[in-house]
Amino acid sequence: MLTLTVKDMSCGHCAATIEKAVKGVDPAARVGTDLPTKTVRVESAVDAAAIVAALDEAGYPSVAV
Ligand SMILES: [Cu+2]
């Protein structure tokens, strides 16, 4: 399980974009987002670096917790 803080995730649209970006890397990924804490949890077999890179590309830089 990968837990990330995404400071620019401020609304449901952001969360949806983030979820889509993760699923672009791994369609089988399980993604949980929590807006109040700006936390994204990802369960995926794909390398964490690839997921972080996809979020960067989508405009949502993230920091591992
Ligand atoms: Cu938003």
Coordinates of N, CA and C and ligand atoms in Angstrom, one line a residue:
M1 N 0.8 -1.2 0.0 CA 0.0 0.0 0.0 C 0.9 1.2 0.0
L2 N 0.5 2.1 -0.9 CA 1.3 3.4 -1.1 C 0.4 4.5 -0.5
T3 N 0.9 5.3 0.4 CA 0.1 6.4 0.9 C 0.8 7.7 0.5
L4 N 0.1 8.6 -0.1 CA 0.7 9.9 -0.6 C -0.1 11.1 -0.1
T5 N 0.6 12.2 0.1 CA -0.1 13.4 0.3 C 0.0 14.2 -1.0
V6 N -1.2 14.7 -1.4 CA -1.2 15.5 -2.6 C -1.8 16.8 -2.3
K7 N -0.9 17.8 -2.1 CA -1.4 19.1 -1.5 C -2.3 19.9 -2.4
D8 N -2.3 19.6 -3.7 CA -3.2 20.4 -4.6 C -4.5 19.7 -4.8
M9 N -4.8 18.6 -4.1 CA -6.1 17.9 -4.3 C -7.1 18.7 -3.4
S10 N -8.0 19.5 -4.1 CA -8.8 20.4 -3.3 C -10.3 20.1 -3.5
C11 N -10.7 19.3 -4.4 CA -12.1 19.0 -4.6 C -12.3 17.7 -5.3
G12 N -13.6 17.3 -5.5 CA -13.9 16.0 -6.1 C -13.3 15.8 -7.5
H13 N -13.2 16.9 -8.2 CA -12.7 16.8 -9.6 C -11.2 16.4 -9.5
C14 N -10.5 17.0 -8.6 CA -9.1 16.7 -8.4 C -9.0 15.2 -8.1
A15 N -9.8 14.8 -7.1 CA -9.7 13.4 -6.7 C -10.0 12.4 -7.9
A16 N -11.0 12.8 -8.7 CA -11.3 12.0 -9.9 C -10.1 12.0 -10.9
T17 N -9.5 13.1 -11.1 CA -8.4 13.2 -12.0 C -7.2 12.3 -11.5
I18 N -7.0 12.4 -10.2 CA -5.9 11.6 -9.6 C -6.2 10.1 -9.7
E19 N -7.4 9.7 -9.5 CA -7.8 8.3 -9.6 C -7.6 7.8 -11.0
K20 N -8.0 8.7 -12.0 CA -7.9 8.3 -13.4 C -6.4 8.2 -13.8
A21 N -5.6 9.1 -13.2 CA -4.1 9.0 -13.5 C -3.5 7.7 -13.0
V22 N -3.9 7.3 -11.8 CA -3.4 6.1 -11.3 C -3.8 4.9 -12.1
K23 N -5.1 4.9 -12.5 CA -5.6 3.8 -13.2 C -5.1 3.8 -14.7
G24 N -4.5 4.9 -15.1 CA -3.9 4.9 -16.4 C -2.6 4.1 -16.4
V25 N -2.0 4.0 -15.2 CA -0.8 3.3 -15.0 C -1.1 1.8 -14.7
D26 N -2.1 1.6 -13.9 CA -2.5 0.3 -13.5 C -4.1 0.2 -13.4
P27 N -4.7 -0.3 -14.4 CA -6.2 -0.3 -14.4 C -6.7 -1.1 -13.2
A28 N -5.9 -2.0 -12.7 CA -6.4 -2.9 -11.6 C -6.1 -2.2 -10.2
A29 N -5.6 -1.0 -10.2 CA -5.2 -0.4 -8.9 C -6.5 -0.1 -8.1
R30 N -6.4 -0.1 -6.8 CA -7.4 0.4 -5.9 C -7.0 1.7 -5.4
V31 N -7.8 2.7 -5.5 CA -7.4 4.1 -5.2 C -8.4 4.6 -4.2
G32 N -7.9 5.1 -3.1 CA -8.8 5.8 -2.1 C -8.3 7.2 -1.9
T33 N -9.2 8.2 -1.9 CA -8.8 9.5 -1.7 C -9.6 10.1 -0.5
D34 N -8.9 10.9 0.2 CA -9.5 11.6 1.4 C -9.2 13.1 1.2
L35 N -10.2 13.9 0.9 CA -10.0 15.3 0.6 C -9.5 16.1 1.9
P36 N -10.2 15.9 3.0 CA -9.8 16.8 4.2 C -8.3 16.6 4.5
T37 N -7.8 15.5 4.4 CA -6.4 15.3 4.7 C -5.4 15.3 3.5
K38 N -6.0 15.4 2.3 CA -5.3 15.4 1.0 C -4.4 14.2 0.9
T39 N -5.0 13.1 1.3 CA -4.3 11.8 1.3 C -4.9 10.9 0.1
V40 N -4.0 10.3 -0.5 CA -4.3 9.3 -1.6 C -3.7 8.0 -1.2
R41 N -4.5 6.9 -1.1 CA -3.9 5.6 -0.9 C -4.1 4.7 -2.1
V42 N -3.0 4.1 -2.5 CA -3.1 3.2 -3.7 C -2.6 1.8 -3.4
E43 N -3.4 0.9 -3.8 CA -3.0 -0.5 -3.7 C -2.8 -1.0 -5.2
S44 N -1.5 -1.3 -5.5 CA -1.2 -1.6 -6.8 C 0.1 -2.4 -6.9
A45 N 0.2 -3.3 -7.9 CA 1.4 -4.1 -8.1 C 2.5 -3.3 -8.8
V46 N 2.1 -2.1 -9.3 CA 3.0 -1.3 -10.1 C 3.9 -0.5 -9.1
D47 N 5.1 -0.2 -9.6 CA 6.1 0.5 -8.8 C 5.6 1.9 -8.4
A48 N 5.8 2.2 -7.1 CA 5.4 3.5 -6.6 C 5.9 4.7 -7.4
A49 N 7.1 4.6 -7.9 CA 7.7 5.7 -8.7 C 6.9 6.0 -9.9
A50 N 6.3 4.9 -10.5 CA 5.5 5.1 -11.8 C 4.2 5.8 -11.4
I51 N 3.7 5.5 -10.3 CA 2.4 6.2 -9.9 C 2.7 7.6 -9.5
V52 N 3.7 7.9 -8.8 CA 4.1 9.3 -8.5 C 4.3 10.1 -9.8
A53 N 5.0 9.4 -10.8 CA 5.3 10.1 -12.0 C 4.0 10.4 -12.8
A54 N 3.0 9.5 -12.7 CA 1.8 9.7 -13.4 C 1.0 10.9 -12.8
L55 N 1.1 11.0 -11.5 CA 0.4 12.1 -10.8 C 1.1 13.4 -11.1
D56 N 2.4 13.4 -11.2 CA 3.2 14.6 -11.6 C 2.7 15.1 -12.9
E57 N 2.6 14.1 -13.8 CA 2.2 14.4 -15.2 C 0.8 15.0 -15.3
A58 N -0.1 14.5 -14.4 CA -1.5 15.0 -14.3 C -1.6 16.3 -13.6
G59 N -0.5 16.8 -13.1 CA -0.5 18.1 -12.4 C -0.7 18.1 -10.9
Y60 N -0.5 16.9 -10.3 CA -0.7 16.7 -8.9 C 0.6 16.1 -8.3
P61 N 1.6 16.9 -8.0 CA 2.8 16.4 -7.3 C 2.4 15.8 -6.0
S62 N 3.1 14.8 -5.6 CA 2.7 14.1 -4.4 C 4.0 13.8 -3.6
V63 N 3.7 13.6 -2.3 CA 4.8 13.2 -1.4 C 4.4 12.0 -0.6
A64 N 5.3 11.0 -0.6 CA 5.0 9.7 0.1 C 4.9 10.1 1.6
V65 N 4.0 9.4 2.3 CA 3.8 9.7 3.7 C 4.6 8.7 4.5
Ligands
CU1 CU -10.2 20.1 -7.6

